[in-house]
């Protein structure tokens, strides 16, 4: 059975609201939750970008059973890996073992703010690999001194650690990232239901490990309103990873998607309140070998109706996948 998760999307709701949403998701019966970690929204219309780690700390205290995970944090540019390790360990303690650290190579959208430039894709993967090695060493309680290709760490040690190291997930989009994830990750993360990603992850050492996907959806009893909202706030998603990782800000995403039509978005995002359409959108993930799928309800002001509908109708239907 595929586990169904809920996404706290920091790009579309404020910090207090995000915590309220995940509390409601726990009550509705979602199996786990994830949160994005952005400095900017993808589009100005989304309107938010609170600090994800403060939200996670509050969510850990406001909930009691639902697992939490970053989806995903970039531990290379905006955050130094030694700092990410400390944040993750603290969050795991607050969550009493319910937290997983999802990592990725990042997007220019969020990472450019510290003024370090935006490296080429292959360099970003090198940085991610080195960052994971640092984080792993700190999770093990070691005193870390590291002088590598991309990072320096001077006499670092975490004094508050959970009993078991926090599981690390790595986001993948191609063969090189799958190879990295297979070697270094406890789980794999992907936003497209591509069986070849799972197969590559398995070949490189990931066999038997969890694989977590994500799917945007737009519930509304008025399908036309759902399509319009999905187009307004999620048309950026049609650009694909090679484009989305490079653009520097919401204005660039607005320009890049000016010719995307509402019907284009509706082809990839289930809209309305047809339960079967939502189930069929999740099915490719199950068929590709994903063990978990986190749903993103589009529209920060439309979470509670979705969560109520999901509890009563959607989640029972998805349990049969």
C-alpha positions as YAML, in Angstrom:
chain: A
units: angstrom
residues:
- id: 1
  name: UNK
  ca: [0.00, 0.00, 0.00]
- id: 2
  name: UNK
  ca: [1.30, 3.45, -0.93]
- id: 3
  name: UNK
  ca: [1.40, 5.83, 2.02]
- id: 4
  name: UNK
  ca: [-0.25, 9.20, 1.35]
- id: 5
  name: UNK
  ca: [1.30, 12.37, 2.70]
- id: 6
  name: UNK
  ca: [0.38, 16.03, 3.07]
- id: 7
  name: UNK
  ca: [2.59, 18.93, 1.94]
- id: 8
  name: UNK
  ca: [3.09, 22.08, 3.99]
- id: 9
  name: UNK
  ca: [3.91, 24.30, 1.03]
- id: 10
  name: UNK
  ca: [5.72, 27.31, 2.45]
- id: 11
  name: UNK
  ca: [5.27, 29.23, -0.80]
- id: 12
  name: UNK
  ca: [1.51, 29.54, -0.34]
- id: 13
  name: UNK
  ca: [0.79, 30.00, 3.37]
- id: 14
  name: UNK
  ca: [2.15, 31.80, 6.41]
- id: 15
  name: UNK
  ca: [3.86, 30.05, 9.32]
- id: 16
  name: UNK
  ca: [0.92, 29.90, 11.71]
- id: 17
  name: UNK
  ca: [-1.37, 28.66, 8.98]
- id: 18
  name: UNK
  ca: [1.09, 25.94, 7.92]
- id: 19
  name: UNK
  ca: [1.15, 24.56, 11.46]
- id: 20
  name: UNK
  ca: [-2.64, 24.64, 11.63]
- id: 21
  name: UNK
  ca: [-2.78, 22.78, 8.32]
- id: 22
  name: UNK
  ca: [-0.48, 19.95, 9.38]
- id: 23
  name: UNK
  ca: [-2.39, 19.55, 12.65]
- id: 24
  name: UNK
  ca: [-5.54, 19.12, 10.56]
- id: 25
  name: UNK
  ca: [-3.73, 16.72, 8.22]
- id: 26
  name: UNK
  ca: [-2.75, 14.55, 11.18]
- id: 27
  name: UNK
  ca: [-6.36, 14.56, 12.35]
- id: 28
  name: UNK
  ca: [-7.56, 13.68, 8.84]
- id: 29
  name: UNK
  ca: [-5.38, 10.57, 8.78]
- id: 30
  name: UNK
  ca: [-2.54, 11.41, 6.41]
- id: 31
  name: UNK
  ca: [0.36, 8.98, 6.82]
- id: 32
  name: UNK
  ca: [3.14, 11.58, 6.83]
- id: 33
  name: UNK
  ca: [3.88, 15.19, 5.97]
- id: 34
  name: UNK
  ca: [6.58, 17.11, 4.15]
- id: 35
  name: UNK
  ca: [7.49, 20.77, 3.93]
- id: 36
  name: UNK
  ca: [9.21, 22.82, 1.26]
- id: 37
  name: UNK
  ca: [12.11, 25.08, 2.25]
- id: 38
  name: UNK
  ca: [12.01, 28.30, 0.21]
- id: 39
  name: UNK
  ca: [13.26, 31.86, 0.43]
- id: 40
  name: UNK
  ca: [10.95, 32.95, -2.42]
- id: 41
  name: UNK
  ca: [7.65, 31.68, -3.76]
- id: 42
  name: UNK
  ca: [7.76, 30.37, -7.32]
- id: 43
  name: UNK
  ca: [5.24, 33.02, -8.38]
- id: 44
  name: UNK
  ca: [4.23, 36.25, -6.69]
- id: 45
  name: UNK
  ca: [0.62, 35.05, -6.67]
- id: 46
  name: UNK
  ca: [1.55, 32.36, -4.13]
- id: 47
  name: UNK
  ca: [2.53, 35.10, -1.74]
- id: 48
  name: UNK
  ca: [4.58, 33.46, 1.04]
- id: 49
  name: UNK
  ca: [7.97, 32.07, 2.06]
- id: 50
  name: UNK
  ca: [8.38, 31.74, 5.86]
- id: 51
  name: UNK
  ca: [11.42, 30.04, 7.37]
- id: 52
  name: UNK
  ca: [10.69, 26.33, 7.09]
- id: 53
  name: UNK
  ca: [12.77, 25.28, 10.10]
- id: 54
  name: UNK
  ca: [10.81, 27.46, 12.52]
- id: 55
  name: UNK
  ca: [7.62, 26.00, 11.06]
- id: 56
  name: UNK
  ca: [8.98, 22.48, 11.55]
- id: 57
  name: UNK
  ca: [9.83, 23.15, 15.19]
- id: 58
  name: UNK
  ca: [6.32, 24.46, 15.83]
- id: 59
  name: UNK
  ca: [4.77, 21.57, 13.89]
- id: 60
  name: UNK
  ca: [6.77, 19.05, 15.90]
- id: 61
  name: UNK
  ca: [5.26, 20.43, 19.09]
- id: 62
  name: UNK
  ca: [1.74, 20.89, 17.74]
- id: 63
  name: UNK
  ca: [1.44, 17.33, 16.40]
- id: 64
  name: UNK
  ca: [2.05, 13.98, 18.04]
- id: 65
  name: UNK
  ca: [2.05, 11.19, 15.45]
- id: 66
  name: UNK
  ca: [2.43, 12.45, 11.89]
- id: 67
  name: UNK
  ca: [5.98, 12.12, 10.50]
- id: 68
  name: UNK
  ca: [7.69, 15.29, 9.24]
- id: 69
  name: UNK
  ca: [10.24, 15.76, 6.45]
- id: 70
  name: UNK
  ca: [11.93, 18.51, 4.47]
- id: 71
  name: UNK
  ca: [11.08, 18.27, 0.78]
- id: 72
  name: UNK
  ca: [13.74, 19.47, 0.28]
- id: 73
  name: UNK
  ca: [16.51, 21.47, 1.93]
- id: 74
  name: UNK
  ca: [19.61, 22.52, 0.00]
- id: 75
  name: UNK
  ca: [22.63, 22.11, 2.35]
- id: 76
  name: UNK
  ca: [25.21, 23.82, 0.16]
- id: 77
  name: UNK
  ca: [24.68, 27.53, -0.49]
- id: 78
  name: UNK
  ca: [22.09, 29.30, 1.65]
- id: 79
  name: UNK
  ca: [22.84, 26.89, 4.49]
- id: 80
  name: UNK
  ca: [26.21, 25.43, 5.46]
- id: 81
  name: UNK
  ca: [25.98, 21.64, 5.98]
- id: 82
  name: UNK
  ca: [27.22, 21.90, 9.59]
- id: 83
  name: UNK
  ca: [24.27, 24.19, 10.33]
- id: 84
  name: UNK
  ca: [21.83, 21.88, 8.53]
- id: 85
  name: UNK
  ca: [23.04, 18.98, 10.67]
- id: 86
  name: UNK
  ca: [22.37, 20.96, 13.86]
- id: 87
  name: UNK
  ca: [18.91, 22.05, 12.69]
- id: 88
  name: UNK
  ca: [17.97, 18.52, 11.67]
- id: 89
  name: UNK
  ca: [19.15, 16.95, 14.91]
- id: 90
  name: UNK
  ca: [17.22, 19.49, 16.97]
- id: 91
  name: UNK
  ca: [14.08, 19.00, 14.88]
- id: 92
  name: UNK
  ca: [14.36, 15.24, 15.32]
- id: 93
  name: UNK
  ca: [14.53, 15.67, 19.10]
- id: 94
  name: UNK
  ca: [11.51, 17.99, 19.09]
- id: 95
  name: UNK
  ca: [9.61, 15.54, 16.89]
- id: 96
  name: UNK
  ca: [10.63, 12.57, 19.08]
- id: 97
  name: UNK
  ca: [11.90, 10.53, 16.15]
- id: 98
  name: UNK
  ca: [9.34, 11.56, 13.52]
- id: 99
  name: UNK
  ca: [11.64, 13.66, 11.32]
- id: 100
  name: UNK
  ca: [13.47, 12.81, 8.09]
- id: 101
  name: UNK
  ca: [15.94, 15.16, 6.43]
- id: 102
  name: UNK
  ca: [15.23, 15.49, 2.71]
- id: 103
  name: UNK
  ca: [18.12, 17.07, 0.81]
- id: 104
  name: UNK
  ca: [18.62, 18.29, -2.75]
- id: 105
  name: UNK
  ca: [20.96, 20.31, -4.93]
- id: 106
  name: UNK
  ca: [18.67, 23.33, -4.76]
- id: 107
  name: UNK
  ca: [17.28, 26.05, -7.01]
- id: 108
  name: UNK
  ca: [18.74, 29.40, -7.96]
- id: 109
  name: UNK
  ca: [15.39, 30.87, -6.88]
- id: 110
  name: UNK
  ca: [16.28, 30.37, -3.21]
- id: 111
  name: UNK
  ca: [20.04, 30.03, -3.08]
- id: 112
  name: UNK
  ca: [21.09, 33.21, -4.91]
- id: 113
  name: UNK
  ca: [20.18, 35.40, -1.92]
- id: 114
  name: UNK
  ca: [23.52, 34.88, -0.18]
- id: 115
  name: UNK
  ca: [25.41, 36.27, -3.18]
- id: 116
  name: UNK
  ca: [27.62, 33.26, -3.86]
- id: 117
  name: UNK
  ca: [26.57, 32.76, -7.46]
- id: 118
  name: UNK
  ca: [24.87, 29.68, -8.85]
- id: 119
  name: UNK
  ca: [27.17, 26.76, -9.73]
- id: 120
  name: UNK
  ca: [26.75, 24.45, -12.71]
- id: 121
  name: UNK
  ca: [24.62, 21.34, -12.17]
- id: 122
  name: UNK
  ca: [27.57, 18.94, -11.88]
- id: 123
  name: UNK
  ca: [29.23, 21.19, -9.29]
- id: 124
  name: UNK
  ca: [26.00, 21.33, -7.30]
- id: 125
  name: UNK
  ca: [25.97, 17.54, -7.10]
- id: 126
  name: UNK
  ca: [29.60, 17.52, -5.95]
- id: 127
  name: UNK
  ca: [28.68, 20.01, -3.24]
- id: 128
  name: UNK
  ca: [25.68, 17.94, -2.18]
- id: 129
  name: UNK
  ca: [27.79, 14.80, -1.85]
- id: 130
  name: UNK
  ca: [30.38, 16.58, 0.28]
- id: 131
  name: UNK
  ca: [27.64, 18.16, 2.40]
- id: 132
  name: UNK
  ca: [26.05, 14.76, 3.10]
- id: 133
  name: UNK
  ca: [29.39, 13.38, 4.25]
- id: 134
  name: UNK
  ca: [29.72, 16.27, 6.72]
- id: 135
  name: UNK
  ca: [26.15, 15.89, 7.98]
- id: 136
  name: UNK
  ca: [26.56, 12.12, 8.43]
- id: 137
  name: UNK
  ca: [29.74, 12.60, 10.46]
- id: 138
  name: UNK
  ca: [28.05, 15.13, 12.73]
- id: 139
  name: UNK
  ca: [24.99, 12.87, 13.13]
- id: 140
  name: UNK
  ca: [27.37, 10.19, 14.40]
- id: 141
  name: UNK
  ca: [28.53, 12.50, 17.18]
- id: 142
  name: UNK
  ca: [32.00, 12.98, 15.78]
- id: 143
  name: UNK
  ca: [34.20, 16.02, 16.30]
- id: 144
  name: UNK
  ca: [34.46, 17.15, 12.70]
- id: 145
  name: UNK
  ca: [37.33, 18.98, 11.06]
- id: 146
  name: UNK
  ca: [36.91, 19.03, 7.31]
- id: 147
  name: UNK
  ca: [38.74, 20.89, 4.57]
- id: 148
  name: UNK
  ca: [37.26, 19.76, 1.30]
- id: 149
  name: UNK
  ca: [36.76, 20.96, -2.23]
- id: 150
  name: UNK
  ca: [33.71, 23.07, -1.37]
- id: 151
  name: UNK
  ca: [33.38, 23.27, 2.43]
- id: 152
  name: UNK
  ca: [35.44, 23.88, 5.53]
- id: 153
  name: UNK
  ca: [34.38, 22.74, 8.97]
- id: 154
  name: UNK
  ca: [36.39, 23.72, 12.04]
- id: 155
  name: UNK
  ca: [36.04, 21.71, 15.24]
- id: 156
  name: UNK
  ca: [32.29, 21.07, 14.93]
- id: 157
  name: UNK
  ca: [30.34, 18.71, 17.18]
- id: 158
  name: UNK
  ca: [26.62, 18.36, 17.91]
- id: 159
  name: UNK
  ca: [25.83, 18.19, 21.61]
- id: 160
  name: UNK
  ca: [22.12, 17.42, 21.25]
- id: 161
  name: UNK
  ca: [21.59, 14.31, 19.17]
- id: 162
  name: UNK
  ca: [18.70, 11.84, 18.91]
- id: 163
  name: UNK
  ca: [19.37, 8.24, 19.89]
- id: 164
  name: UNK
  ca: [19.28, 7.17, 16.24]
- id: 165
  name: UNK
  ca: [20.72, 9.25, 13.36]
- id: 166
  name: UNK
  ca: [18.10, 11.18, 11.40]
- id: 167
  name: UNK
  ca: [17.30, 9.42, 8.09]
- id: 168
  name: UNK
  ca: [18.54, 11.32, 5.05]
- id: 169
  name: UNK
  ca: [16.67, 11.45, 1.75]
- id: 170
  name: UNK
  ca: [18.11, 12.74, -1.53]
- id: 171
  name: UNK
  ca: [16.11, 14.27, -4.38]
- id: 172
  name: UNK
  ca: [16.88, 12.85, -7.81]
- id: 173
  name: UNK
  ca: [16.20, 13.83, -11.41]
- id: 174
  name: UNK
  ca: [18.68, 11.78, -13.46]
- id: 175
  name: UNK
  ca: [21.33, 9.08, -13.46]
- id: 176
  name: UNK
  ca: [24.03, 11.03, -11.59]
- id: 177
  name: UNK
  ca: [21.77, 12.08, -8.75]
- id: 178
  name: UNK
  ca: [20.32, 8.55, -8.54]
- id: 179
  name: UNK
  ca: [23.83, 7.16, -8.20]
- id: 180
  name: UNK
  ca: [24.56, 9.61, -5.39]
- id: 181
  name: UNK
  ca: [21.29, 8.79, -3.63]
- id: 182
  name: UNK
  ca: [21.81, 5.04, -3.98]
- id: 183
  name: UNK
  ca: [25.19, 5.29, -2.27]
- id: 184
  name: UNK
  ca: [24.48, 7.88, 0.42]
- id: 185
  name: UNK
  ca: [20.75, 8.16, 1.13]
- id: 186
  name: UNK
  ca: [18.33, 6.27, 3.35]
- id: 187
  name: UNK
  ca: [15.47, 7.10, 0.99]
- id: 188
  name: UNK
  ca: [14.99, 8.67, -2.43]
- id: 189
  name: UNK
  ca: [12.84, 11.66, -3.37]
- id: 190
  name: UNK
  ca: [11.41, 12.52, -6.80]
- id: 191
  name: UNK
  ca: [8.66, 14.76, -8.14]
- id: 192
  name: UNK
  ca: [7.87, 12.73, -11.27]
- id: 193
  name: UNK
  ca: [6.57, 9.14, -11.47]
- id: 194
  name: UNK
  ca: [9.46, 7.89, -13.57]
- id: 195
  name: UNK
  ca: [10.21, 4.20, -13.05]
- id: 196
  name: UNK
  ca: [13.69, 4.71, -14.50]
- id: 197
  name: UNK
  ca: [14.62, 6.89, -11.52]
- id: 198
  name: UNK
  ca: [13.62, 4.15, -9.09]
- id: 199
  name: UNK
  ca: [15.40, 1.51, -11.14]
- id: 200
  name: UNK
  ca: [18.58, 3.59, -11.22]
- id: 201
  name: UNK
  ca: [18.37, 4.24, -7.47]
- id: 202
  name: UNK
  ca: [18.04, 0.51, -6.87]
- id: 203
  name: UNK
  ca: [21.00, -0.31, -9.13]
- id: 204
  name: UNK
  ca: [23.23, 2.01, -7.15]
- id: 205
  name: UNK
  ca: [22.38, 0.60, -3.72]
- id: 206
  name: UNK
  ca: [18.87, 1.86, -2.97]
- id: 207
  name: UNK
  ca: [16.99, -1.41, -3.21]
- id: 208
  name: UNK
  ca: [14.51, -1.83, -0.36]
- id: 209
  name: UNK
  ca: [14.72, 1.80, 0.78]
- id: 210
  name: UNK
  ca: [11.68, 4.11, 0.83]
- id: 211
  name: UNK
  ca: [10.98, 6.20, -2.26]
- id: 212
  name: UNK
  ca: [8.90, 9.34, -1.82]
- id: 213
  name: UNK
  ca: [7.06, 11.18, -4.59]
- id: 214
  name: UNK
  ca: [4.98, 14.34, -4.69]
- id: 215
  name: UNK
  ca: [1.89, 15.31, -6.67]
- id: 216
  name: UNK
  ca: [0.14, 18.70, -6.94]
- id: 217
  name: UNK
  ca: [-3.65, 18.56, -6.81]
- id: 218
  name: UNK
  ca: [-6.34, 21.24, -6.76]
- id: 219
  name: UNK
  ca: [-9.53, 20.26, -4.97]
- id: 220
  name: UNK
  ca: [-12.58, 22.49, -5.36]
- id: 221
  name: UNK
  ca: [-16.27, 21.72, -5.79]
- id: 222
  name: UNK
  ca: [-16.12, 24.18, -8.72]
- id: 223
  name: UNK
  ca: [-13.81, 22.56, -11.27]
- id: 224
  name: UNK
  ca: [-13.39, 25.75, -13.30]
- id: 225
  name: UNK
  ca: [-12.27, 27.60, -10.16]
- id: 226
  name: UNK
  ca: [-9.82, 24.79, -9.42]
- id: 227
  name: UNK
  ca: [-8.33, 24.95, -12.91]
- id: 228
  name: UNK
  ca: [-8.02, 28.75, -12.70]
- id: 229
  name: UNK
  ca: [-6.28, 28.55, -9.32]
- id: 230
  name: UNK
  ca: [-3.93, 25.79, -10.46]
- id: 231
  name: UNK
  ca: [-2.97, 27.90, -13.46]
- id: 232
  name: UNK
  ca: [-2.50, 31.06, -11.39]
- id: 233
  name: UNK
  ca: [-0.30, 29.46, -8.74]
- id: 234
  name: UNK
  ca: [1.23, 26.30, -10.23]
- id: 235
  name: UNK
  ca: [1.91, 26.97, -13.91]
- id: 236
  name: UNK
  ca: [5.62, 27.16, -13.01]
- id: 237
  name: UNK
  ca: [5.63, 23.38, -12.49]
- id: 238
  name: UNK
  ca: [5.37, 22.70, -16.22]
- id: 239
  name: UNK
  ca: [8.87, 24.07, -16.82]
- id: 240
  name: UNK
  ca: [10.68, 20.92, -15.71]
- id: 241
  name: UNK
  ca: [13.70, 20.62, -13.44]
- id: 242
  name: UNK
  ca: [16.41, 21.84, -15.88]
- id: 243
  name: UNK
  ca: [14.52, 25.15, -16.20]
- id: 244
  name: UNK
  ca: [13.11, 25.47, -12.69]
- id: 245
  name: UNK
  ca: [16.48, 25.03, -11.00]
- id: 246
  name: UNK
  ca: [18.04, 27.89, -12.94]
- id: 247
  name: UNK
  ca: [15.56, 30.80, -12.92]
- id: 248
  name: UNK
  ca: [16.42, 33.47, -10.33]
- id: 249
  name: UNK
  ca: [13.07, 34.75, -9.06]
- id: 250
  name: UNK
  ca: [9.27, 34.93, -9.32]
- id: 251
  name: UNK
  ca: [9.40, 37.49, -12.13]
- id: 252
  name: UNK
  ca: [11.48, 35.08, -14.22]
- id: 253
  name: UNK
  ca: [8.99, 32.27, -13.62]
- id: 254
  name: UNK
  ca: [6.13, 34.58, -14.53]
- id: 255
  name: UNK
  ca: [7.84, 35.48, -17.79]
- id: 256
  name: UNK
  ca: [8.78, 31.88, -18.58]
- id: 257
  name: UNK
  ca: [5.17, 30.72, -18.14]
- id: 258
  name: UNK
  ca: [3.34, 33.56, -19.88]
- id: 259
  name: UNK
  ca: [2.12, 31.27, -22.67]
- id: 260
  name: UNK
  ca: [1.06, 28.37, -20.42]
- id: 261
  name: UNK
  ca: [-2.72, 27.95, -20.64]
- id: 262
  name: UNK
  ca: [-5.10, 26.79, -17.89]
- id: 263
  name: UNK
  ca: [-5.86, 23.64, -19.89]
- id: 264
  name: UNK
  ca: [-2.13, 22.88, -20.05]
- id: 265
  name: UNK
  ca: [-1.93, 22.85, -16.26]
- id: 266
  name: UNK
  ca: [-5.13, 20.83, -15.95]
- id: 267
  name: UNK
  ca: [-3.56, 18.07, -18.03]
- id: 268
  name: UNK
  ca: [-0.96, 17.39, -15.33]
- id: 269
  name: UNK
  ca: [-2.79, 18.52, -12.17]
- id: 270
  name: UNK
  ca: [-6.08, 16.84, -11.17]
- id: 271
  name: UNK
  ca: [-8.62, 19.59, -10.56]
- id: 272
  name: UNK
  ca: [-12.11, 19.55, -9.06]
- id: 273
  name: UNK
  ca: [-13.70, 16.96, -6.78]
- id: 274
  name: UNK
  ca: [-13.71, 13.77, -8.86]
- id: 275
  name: UNK
  ca: [-12.13, 11.26, -6.49]
- id: 276
  name: UNK
  ca: [-11.31, 8.83, -9.29]
- id: 277
  name: UNK
  ca: [-9.35, 11.51, -11.20]
- id: 278
  name: UNK
  ca: [-7.18, 12.09, -8.13]
- id: 279
  name: UNK
  ca: [-6.68, 8.34, -7.63]
- id: 280
  name: UNK
  ca: [-5.66, 7.93, -11.27]
- id: 281
  name: UNK
  ca: [-3.12, 10.75, -10.87]
- id: 282
  name: UNK
  ca: [-1.52, 8.94, -7.93]
- id: 283
  name: UNK
  ca: [-1.54, 5.54, -9.64]
- id: 284
  name: UNK
  ca: [1.54, 6.12, -11.86]
- id: 285
  name: UNK
  ca: [3.64, 6.65, -8.74]
- id: 286
  name: UNK
  ca: [2.51, 3.33, -7.31]
- id: 287
  name: UNK
  ca: [3.17, 1.59, -10.62]
- id: 288
  name: UNK
  ca: [6.64, 3.16, -10.83]
- id: 289
  name: UNK
  ca: [7.58, 1.73, -7.44]
- id: 290
  name: UNK
  ca: [7.08, 4.69, -5.10]
- id: 291
  name: UNK
  ca: [6.18, 3.73, -1.54]
- id: 292
  name: UNK
  ca: [4.98, 7.20, -0.46]
- id: 293
  name: UNK
  ca: [3.30, 10.10, -2.27]
- id: 294
  name: UNK
  ca: [2.85, 13.55, -0.72]
- id: 295
  name: UNK
  ca: [-0.08, 15.56, -2.09]
- id: 296
  name: UNK
  ca: [0.15, 19.34, -2.54]
- id: 297
  name: UNK
  ca: [-3.24, 21.05, -2.34]
- id: 298
  name: UNK
  ca: [-2.87, 24.21, -4.43]
- id: 299
  name: UNK
  ca: [-4.00, 27.42, -2.77]
- id: 300
  name: UNK
  ca: [-3.06, 28.40, 0.76]
- id: 301
  name: UNK
  ca: [-6.63, 29.48, 1.56]
- id: 302
  name: UNK
  ca: [-8.10, 26.18, 0.37]
- id: 303
  name: UNK
  ca: [-6.46, 23.67, 2.71]
- id: 304
  name: UNK
  ca: [-9.22, 22.97, 5.22]
- id: 305
  name: UNK
  ca: [-11.92, 22.09, 2.65]
- id: 306
  name: UNK
  ca: [-9.40, 19.79, 0.95]
- id: 307
  name: UNK
  ca: [-8.43, 18.12, 4.21]
- id: 308
  name: UNK
  ca: [-12.06, 17.52, 5.13]
- id: 309
  name: UNK
  ca: [-12.79, 16.04, 1.68]
- id: 310
  name: UNK
  ca: [-9.60, 13.98, 1.79]
- id: 311
  name: UNK
  ca: [-10.52, 12.47, 5.16]
- id: 312
  name: UNK
  ca: [-14.03, 11.53, 4.05]
- id: 313
  name: UNK
  ca: [-13.51, 10.54, 0.42]
- id: 314
  name: UNK
  ca: [-10.00, 10.71, -1.05]
- id: 315
  name: UNK
  ca: [-7.90, 8.86, 1.53]
- id: 316
  name: UNK
  ca: [-10.30, 5.88, 1.73]
- id: 317
  name: UNK
  ca: [-10.17, 5.58, -2.07]
- id: 318
  name: UNK
  ca: [-6.37, 5.82, -2.15]
- id: 319
  name: UNK
  ca: [-6.04, 3.04, 0.43]
- id: 320
  name: UNK
  ca: [-7.07, 0.64, -2.33]
- id: 321
  name: UNK
  ca: [-4.11, 1.45, -4.60]
...
